[in-house]
Coordinates of N, CA and C in Angstrom, one line a residue:
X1 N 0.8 -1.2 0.0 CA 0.0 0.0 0.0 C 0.9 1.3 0.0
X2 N 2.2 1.3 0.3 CA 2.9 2.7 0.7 C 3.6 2.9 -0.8
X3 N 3.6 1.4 -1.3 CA 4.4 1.5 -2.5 C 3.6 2.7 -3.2
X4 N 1.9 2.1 -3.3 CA 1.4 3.3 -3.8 C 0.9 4.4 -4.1
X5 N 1.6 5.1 -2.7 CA 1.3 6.5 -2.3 C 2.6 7.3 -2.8
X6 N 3.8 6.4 -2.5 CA 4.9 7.3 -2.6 C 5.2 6.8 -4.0
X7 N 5.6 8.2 -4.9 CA 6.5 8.1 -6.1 C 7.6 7.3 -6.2
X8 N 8.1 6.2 -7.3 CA 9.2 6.0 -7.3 C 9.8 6.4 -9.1
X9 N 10.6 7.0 -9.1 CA 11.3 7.1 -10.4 C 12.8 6.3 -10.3
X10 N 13.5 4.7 -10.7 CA 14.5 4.7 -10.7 C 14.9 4.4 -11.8
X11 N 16.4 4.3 -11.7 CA 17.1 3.5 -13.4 C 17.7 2.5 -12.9
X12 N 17.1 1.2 -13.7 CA 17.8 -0.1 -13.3 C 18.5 -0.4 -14.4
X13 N 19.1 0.3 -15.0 CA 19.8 0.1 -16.4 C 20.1 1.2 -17.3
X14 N 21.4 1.4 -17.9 CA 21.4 2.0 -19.0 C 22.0 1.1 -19.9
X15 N 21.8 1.3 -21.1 CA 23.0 0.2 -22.4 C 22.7 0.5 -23.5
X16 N 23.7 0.1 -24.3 CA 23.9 0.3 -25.5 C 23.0 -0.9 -26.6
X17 N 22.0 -0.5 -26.7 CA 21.0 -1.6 -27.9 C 21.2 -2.2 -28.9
X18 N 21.9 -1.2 -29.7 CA 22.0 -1.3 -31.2 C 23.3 0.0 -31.5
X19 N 24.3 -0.7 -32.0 CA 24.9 0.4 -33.3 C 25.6 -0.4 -34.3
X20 N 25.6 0.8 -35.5 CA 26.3 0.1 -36.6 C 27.0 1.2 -37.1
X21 N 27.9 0.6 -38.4 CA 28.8 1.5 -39.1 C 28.6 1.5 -40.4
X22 N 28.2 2.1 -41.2 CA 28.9 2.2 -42.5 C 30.0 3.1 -43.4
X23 N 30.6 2.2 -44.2 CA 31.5 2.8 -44.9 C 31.5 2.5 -46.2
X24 N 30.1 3.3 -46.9 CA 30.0 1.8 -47.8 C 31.0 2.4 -49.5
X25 N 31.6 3.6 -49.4 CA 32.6 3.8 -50.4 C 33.9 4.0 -50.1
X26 N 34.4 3.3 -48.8 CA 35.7 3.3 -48.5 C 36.4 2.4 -48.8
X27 N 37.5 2.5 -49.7 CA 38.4 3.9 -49.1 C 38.5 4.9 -50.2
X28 N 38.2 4.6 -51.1 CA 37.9 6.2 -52.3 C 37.4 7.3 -51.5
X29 N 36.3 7.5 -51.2 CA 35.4 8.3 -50.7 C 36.5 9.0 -49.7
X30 N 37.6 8.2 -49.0 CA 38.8 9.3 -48.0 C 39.7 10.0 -48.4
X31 N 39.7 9.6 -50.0 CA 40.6 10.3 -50.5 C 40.2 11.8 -51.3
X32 N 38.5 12.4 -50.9 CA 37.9 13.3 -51.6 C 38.4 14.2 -50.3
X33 N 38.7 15.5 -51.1 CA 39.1 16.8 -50.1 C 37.6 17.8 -49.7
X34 N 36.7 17.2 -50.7 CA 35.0 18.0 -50.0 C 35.0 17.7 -48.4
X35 N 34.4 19.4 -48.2 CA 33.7 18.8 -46.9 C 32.3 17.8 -47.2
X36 N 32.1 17.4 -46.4 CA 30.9 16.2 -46.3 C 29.9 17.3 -45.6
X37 N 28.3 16.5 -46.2 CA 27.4 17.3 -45.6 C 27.1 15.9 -44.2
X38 N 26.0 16.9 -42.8 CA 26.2 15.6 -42.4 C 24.2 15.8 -42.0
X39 N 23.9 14.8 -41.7 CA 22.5 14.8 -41.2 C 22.4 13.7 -40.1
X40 N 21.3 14.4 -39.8 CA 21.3 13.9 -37.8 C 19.8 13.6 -37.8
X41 N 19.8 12.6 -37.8 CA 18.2 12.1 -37.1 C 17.6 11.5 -36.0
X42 N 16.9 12.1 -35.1 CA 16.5 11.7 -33.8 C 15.5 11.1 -33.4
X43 N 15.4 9.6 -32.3 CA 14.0 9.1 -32.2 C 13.7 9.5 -30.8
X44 N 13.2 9.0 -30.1 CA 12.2 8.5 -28.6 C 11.3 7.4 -28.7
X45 N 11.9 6.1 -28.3 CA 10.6 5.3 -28.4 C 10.8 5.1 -26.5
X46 N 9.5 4.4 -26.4 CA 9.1 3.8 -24.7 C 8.7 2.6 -25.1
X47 N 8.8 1.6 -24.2 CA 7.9 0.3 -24.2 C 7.7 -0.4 -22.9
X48 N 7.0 -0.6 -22.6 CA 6.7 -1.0 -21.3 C 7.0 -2.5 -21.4
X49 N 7.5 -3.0 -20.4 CA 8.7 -4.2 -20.5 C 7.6 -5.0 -18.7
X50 N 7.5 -4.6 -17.8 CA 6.5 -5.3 -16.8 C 5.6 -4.0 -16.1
X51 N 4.9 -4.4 -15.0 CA 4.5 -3.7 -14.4 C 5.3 -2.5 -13.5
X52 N 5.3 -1.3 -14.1 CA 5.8 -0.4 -13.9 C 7.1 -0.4 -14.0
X53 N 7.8 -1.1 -14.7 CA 9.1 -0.9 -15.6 C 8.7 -0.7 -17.6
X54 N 9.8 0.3 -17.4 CA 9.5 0.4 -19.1 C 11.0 0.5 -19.8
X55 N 11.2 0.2 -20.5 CA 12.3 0.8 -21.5 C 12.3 2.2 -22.5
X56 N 12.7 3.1 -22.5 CA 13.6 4.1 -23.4 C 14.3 4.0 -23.6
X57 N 14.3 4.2 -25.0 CA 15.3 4.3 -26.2 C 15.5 5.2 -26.7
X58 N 16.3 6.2 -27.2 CA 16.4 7.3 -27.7 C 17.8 6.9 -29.3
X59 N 17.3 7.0 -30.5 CA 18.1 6.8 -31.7 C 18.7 7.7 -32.3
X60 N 19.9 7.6 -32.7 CA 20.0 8.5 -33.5 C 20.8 7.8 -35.0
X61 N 20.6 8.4 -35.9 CA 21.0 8.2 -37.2 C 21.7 9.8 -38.1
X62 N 23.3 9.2 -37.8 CA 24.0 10.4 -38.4 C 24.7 9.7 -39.7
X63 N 24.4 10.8 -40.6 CA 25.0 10.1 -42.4 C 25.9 11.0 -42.8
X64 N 26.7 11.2 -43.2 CA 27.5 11.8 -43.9 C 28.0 12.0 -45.0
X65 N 27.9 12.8 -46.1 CA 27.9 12.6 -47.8 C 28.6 13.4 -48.1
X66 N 28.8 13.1 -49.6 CA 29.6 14.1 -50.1 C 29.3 13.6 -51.4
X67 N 28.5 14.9 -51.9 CA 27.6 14.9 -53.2 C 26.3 13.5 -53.1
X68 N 26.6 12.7 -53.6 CA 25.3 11.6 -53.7 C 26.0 10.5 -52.9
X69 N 27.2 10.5 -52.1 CA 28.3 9.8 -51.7 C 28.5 9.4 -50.6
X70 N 27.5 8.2 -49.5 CA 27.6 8.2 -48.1 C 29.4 7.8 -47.9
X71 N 29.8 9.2 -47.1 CA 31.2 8.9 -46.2 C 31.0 7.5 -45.4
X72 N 29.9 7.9 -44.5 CA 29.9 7.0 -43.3 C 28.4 7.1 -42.6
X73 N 27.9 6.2 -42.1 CA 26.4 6.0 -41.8 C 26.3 5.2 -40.2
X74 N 26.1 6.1 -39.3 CA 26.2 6.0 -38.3 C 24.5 5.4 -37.1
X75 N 24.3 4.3 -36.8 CA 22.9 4.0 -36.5 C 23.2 3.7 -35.0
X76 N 22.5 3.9 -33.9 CA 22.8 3.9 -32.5 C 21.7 4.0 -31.8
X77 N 21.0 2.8 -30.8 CA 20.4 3.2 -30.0 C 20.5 2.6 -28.7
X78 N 20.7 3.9 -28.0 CA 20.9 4.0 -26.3 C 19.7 3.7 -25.6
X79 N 19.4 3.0 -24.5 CA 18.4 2.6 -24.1 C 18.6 2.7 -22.5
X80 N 17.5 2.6 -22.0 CA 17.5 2.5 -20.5 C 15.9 2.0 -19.4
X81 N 16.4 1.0 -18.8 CA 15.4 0.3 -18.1 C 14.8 1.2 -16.7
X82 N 14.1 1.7 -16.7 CA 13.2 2.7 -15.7 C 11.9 1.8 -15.1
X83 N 12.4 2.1 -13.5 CA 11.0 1.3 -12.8 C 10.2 3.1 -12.5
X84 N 8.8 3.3 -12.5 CA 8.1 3.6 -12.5 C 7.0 4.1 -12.3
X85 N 6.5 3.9 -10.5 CA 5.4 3.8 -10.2 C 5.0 4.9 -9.2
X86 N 3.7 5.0 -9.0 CA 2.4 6.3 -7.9 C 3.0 7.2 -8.5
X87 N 3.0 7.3 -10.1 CA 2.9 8.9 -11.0 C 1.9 9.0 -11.3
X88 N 1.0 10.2 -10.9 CA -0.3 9.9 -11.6 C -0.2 9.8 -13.5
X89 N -1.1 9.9 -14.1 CA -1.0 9.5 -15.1 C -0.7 10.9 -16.2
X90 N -1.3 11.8 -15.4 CA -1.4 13.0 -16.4 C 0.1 13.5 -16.5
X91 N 0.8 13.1 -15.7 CA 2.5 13.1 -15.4 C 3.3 11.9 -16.0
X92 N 2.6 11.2 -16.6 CA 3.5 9.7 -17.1 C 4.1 10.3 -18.2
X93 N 3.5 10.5 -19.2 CA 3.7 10.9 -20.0 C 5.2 11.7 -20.7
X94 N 5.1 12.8 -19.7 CA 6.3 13.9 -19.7 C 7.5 12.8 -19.1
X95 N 7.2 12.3 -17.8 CA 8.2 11.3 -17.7 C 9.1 10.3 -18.4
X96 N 8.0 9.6 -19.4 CA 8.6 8.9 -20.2 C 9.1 9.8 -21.0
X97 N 9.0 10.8 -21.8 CA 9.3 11.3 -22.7 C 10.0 12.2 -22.5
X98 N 10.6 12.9 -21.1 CA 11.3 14.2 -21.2 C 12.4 13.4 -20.3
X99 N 12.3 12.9 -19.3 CA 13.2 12.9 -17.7 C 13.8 11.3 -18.2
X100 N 13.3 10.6 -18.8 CA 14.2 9.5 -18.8 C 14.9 9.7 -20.4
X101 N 14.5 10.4 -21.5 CA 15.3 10.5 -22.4 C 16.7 11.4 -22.2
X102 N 16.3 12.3 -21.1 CA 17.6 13.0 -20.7 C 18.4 12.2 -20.1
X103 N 17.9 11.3 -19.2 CA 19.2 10.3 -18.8 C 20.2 9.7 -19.9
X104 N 19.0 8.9 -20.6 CA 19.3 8.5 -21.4 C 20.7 8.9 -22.4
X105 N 20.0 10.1 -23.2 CA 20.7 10.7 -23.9 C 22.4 10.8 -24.1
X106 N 22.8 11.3 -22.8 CA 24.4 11.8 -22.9 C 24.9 10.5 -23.0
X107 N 24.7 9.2 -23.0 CA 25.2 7.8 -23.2 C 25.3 7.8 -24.8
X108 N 24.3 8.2 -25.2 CA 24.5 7.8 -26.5 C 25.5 8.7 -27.0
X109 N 24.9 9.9 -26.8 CA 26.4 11.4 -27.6 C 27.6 10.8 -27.7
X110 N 28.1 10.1 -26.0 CA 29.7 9.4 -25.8 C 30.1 8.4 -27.1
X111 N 28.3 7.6 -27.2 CA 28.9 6.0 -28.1 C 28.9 6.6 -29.7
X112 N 27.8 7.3 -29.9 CA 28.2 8.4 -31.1 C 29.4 8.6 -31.4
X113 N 29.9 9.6 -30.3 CA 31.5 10.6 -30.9 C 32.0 9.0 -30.7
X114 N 32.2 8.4 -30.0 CA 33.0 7.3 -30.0 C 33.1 6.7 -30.8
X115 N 32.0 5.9 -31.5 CA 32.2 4.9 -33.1 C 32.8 6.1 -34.1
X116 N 32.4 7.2 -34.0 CA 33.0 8.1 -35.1 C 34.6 8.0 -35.4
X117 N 34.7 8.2 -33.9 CA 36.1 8.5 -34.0 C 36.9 7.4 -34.2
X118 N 36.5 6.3 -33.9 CA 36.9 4.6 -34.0 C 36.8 3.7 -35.8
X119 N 35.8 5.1 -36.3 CA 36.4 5.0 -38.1 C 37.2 5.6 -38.5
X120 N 37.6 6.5 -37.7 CA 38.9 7.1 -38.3 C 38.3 9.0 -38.6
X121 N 37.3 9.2 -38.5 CA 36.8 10.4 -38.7 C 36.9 11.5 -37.3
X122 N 36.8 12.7 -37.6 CA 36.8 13.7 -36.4 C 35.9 13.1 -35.8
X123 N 35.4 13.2 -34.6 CA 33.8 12.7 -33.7 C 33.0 14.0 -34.1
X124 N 31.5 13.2 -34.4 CA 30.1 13.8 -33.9 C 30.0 14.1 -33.0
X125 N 29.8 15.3 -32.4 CA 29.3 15.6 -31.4 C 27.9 16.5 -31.6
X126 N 26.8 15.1 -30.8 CA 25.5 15.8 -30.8 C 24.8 16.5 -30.3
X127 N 24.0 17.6 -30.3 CA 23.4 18.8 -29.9 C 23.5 18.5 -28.7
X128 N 23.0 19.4 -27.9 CA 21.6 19.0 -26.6 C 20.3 19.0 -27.1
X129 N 19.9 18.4 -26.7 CA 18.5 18.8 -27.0 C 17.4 18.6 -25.8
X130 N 16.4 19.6 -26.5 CA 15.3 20.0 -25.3 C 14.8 19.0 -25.5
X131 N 14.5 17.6 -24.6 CA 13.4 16.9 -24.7 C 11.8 17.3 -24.2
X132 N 11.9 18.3 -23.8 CA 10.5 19.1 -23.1 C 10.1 19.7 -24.1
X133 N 10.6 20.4 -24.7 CA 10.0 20.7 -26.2 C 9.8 20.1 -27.6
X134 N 10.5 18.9 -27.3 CA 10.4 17.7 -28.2 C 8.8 17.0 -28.0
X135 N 8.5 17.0 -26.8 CA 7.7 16.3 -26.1 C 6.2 17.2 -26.1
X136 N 6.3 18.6 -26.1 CA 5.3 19.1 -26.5 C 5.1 19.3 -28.0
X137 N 6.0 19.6 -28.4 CA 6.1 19.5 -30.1 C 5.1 17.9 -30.8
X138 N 5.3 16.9 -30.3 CA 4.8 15.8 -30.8 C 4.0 15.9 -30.2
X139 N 3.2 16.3 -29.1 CA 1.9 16.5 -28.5 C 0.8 17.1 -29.1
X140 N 1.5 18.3 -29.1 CA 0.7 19.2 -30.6 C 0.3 18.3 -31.4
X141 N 1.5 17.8 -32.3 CA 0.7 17.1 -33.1 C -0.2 16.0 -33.7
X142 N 0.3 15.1 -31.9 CA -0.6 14.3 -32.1 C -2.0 14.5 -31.7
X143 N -2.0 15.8 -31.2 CA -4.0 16.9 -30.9 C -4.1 17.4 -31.9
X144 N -3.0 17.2 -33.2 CA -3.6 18.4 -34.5 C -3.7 19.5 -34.5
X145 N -2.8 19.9 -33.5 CA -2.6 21.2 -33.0 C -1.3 21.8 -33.9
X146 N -0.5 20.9 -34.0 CA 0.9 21.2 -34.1 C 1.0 21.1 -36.3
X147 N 2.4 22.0 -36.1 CA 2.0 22.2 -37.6 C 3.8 22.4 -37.4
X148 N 4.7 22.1 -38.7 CA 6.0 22.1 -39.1 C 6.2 20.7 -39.5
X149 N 7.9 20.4 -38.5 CA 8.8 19.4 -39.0 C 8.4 18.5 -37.2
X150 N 8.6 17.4 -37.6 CA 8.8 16.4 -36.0 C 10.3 16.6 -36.1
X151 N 10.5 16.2 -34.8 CA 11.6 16.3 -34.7 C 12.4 14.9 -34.6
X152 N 11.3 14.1 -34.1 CA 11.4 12.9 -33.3 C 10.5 11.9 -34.9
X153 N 11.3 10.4 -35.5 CA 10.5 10.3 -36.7 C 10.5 8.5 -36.2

């Protein structure tokens, strides 16, 4: 019964899910003096794993080209096991989606710059990002409120 009066937010886990590398025109492609354009793509997924444990995941997908020419194709997703419980519900929400992707997060930036640098390229280093506005941004839109780009795909 006390369990469910009092809030618990913890982390029983953080790890590394998924990453990959590509290089899929090397070694020509190292010998071009263009800068490379780069693109950065960001997720947020949740899944609820038991009773008041869930998993987040936060993805990123960074590419790098030069002209029509992937340098290097970077896929990564950081995850983390969160137990959960006496949040009311109108607050779950923001939780899952703002307070545990920020844990989250700075794990993956590290394994990011890290694989980068471990092909031999400068490191990625990825933004910060506001997950509070991430989180109202896709709220919007999922009330049809919201109008632009997601941020989160």
């Amino acid at each position: 019964m006390a369990d469910q009066e009092n809030p618990v937010f913890q982390i029983q886990r953080v790890y590394l899910k998924d990453a990959s590398l590509e290089q899929p025109n090397s070694p020509a492609i190292l010998l071009e003096q263009t800068q490379p354009s780069v693109d950065i793509q960001l997720g947020v997924e949740a899944t609820p794993v038991a009773d008041g444990i869930f998993e987040v995941a936060v993805t990123a997908t960074v590419q790098t080209k030069i002209e029509d020419k992937t340098v290097f194709l970077v896929e990564a997703k950081q995850a983390g096991i969160f137990e959960i419980r006496g949040i009311p519900d109108d607050q779950m929400g923001a939780v899952i989606g703002v307070a545990c992707p920020q844990i989250v997060y700075p794990y993956l930036r590290g394994n990011v710059a890290d694989i980068v640098t471990r092909a031999g390229f400068p490191p990625v280093h990825l933004a910060e990002i506001n997950f509070q506005a991430m989180y109202e941004q896709q709220q919007a839109q999922a009330n049809g409120a919201g109008a632009g780009t997601a941020l989160a795909q």
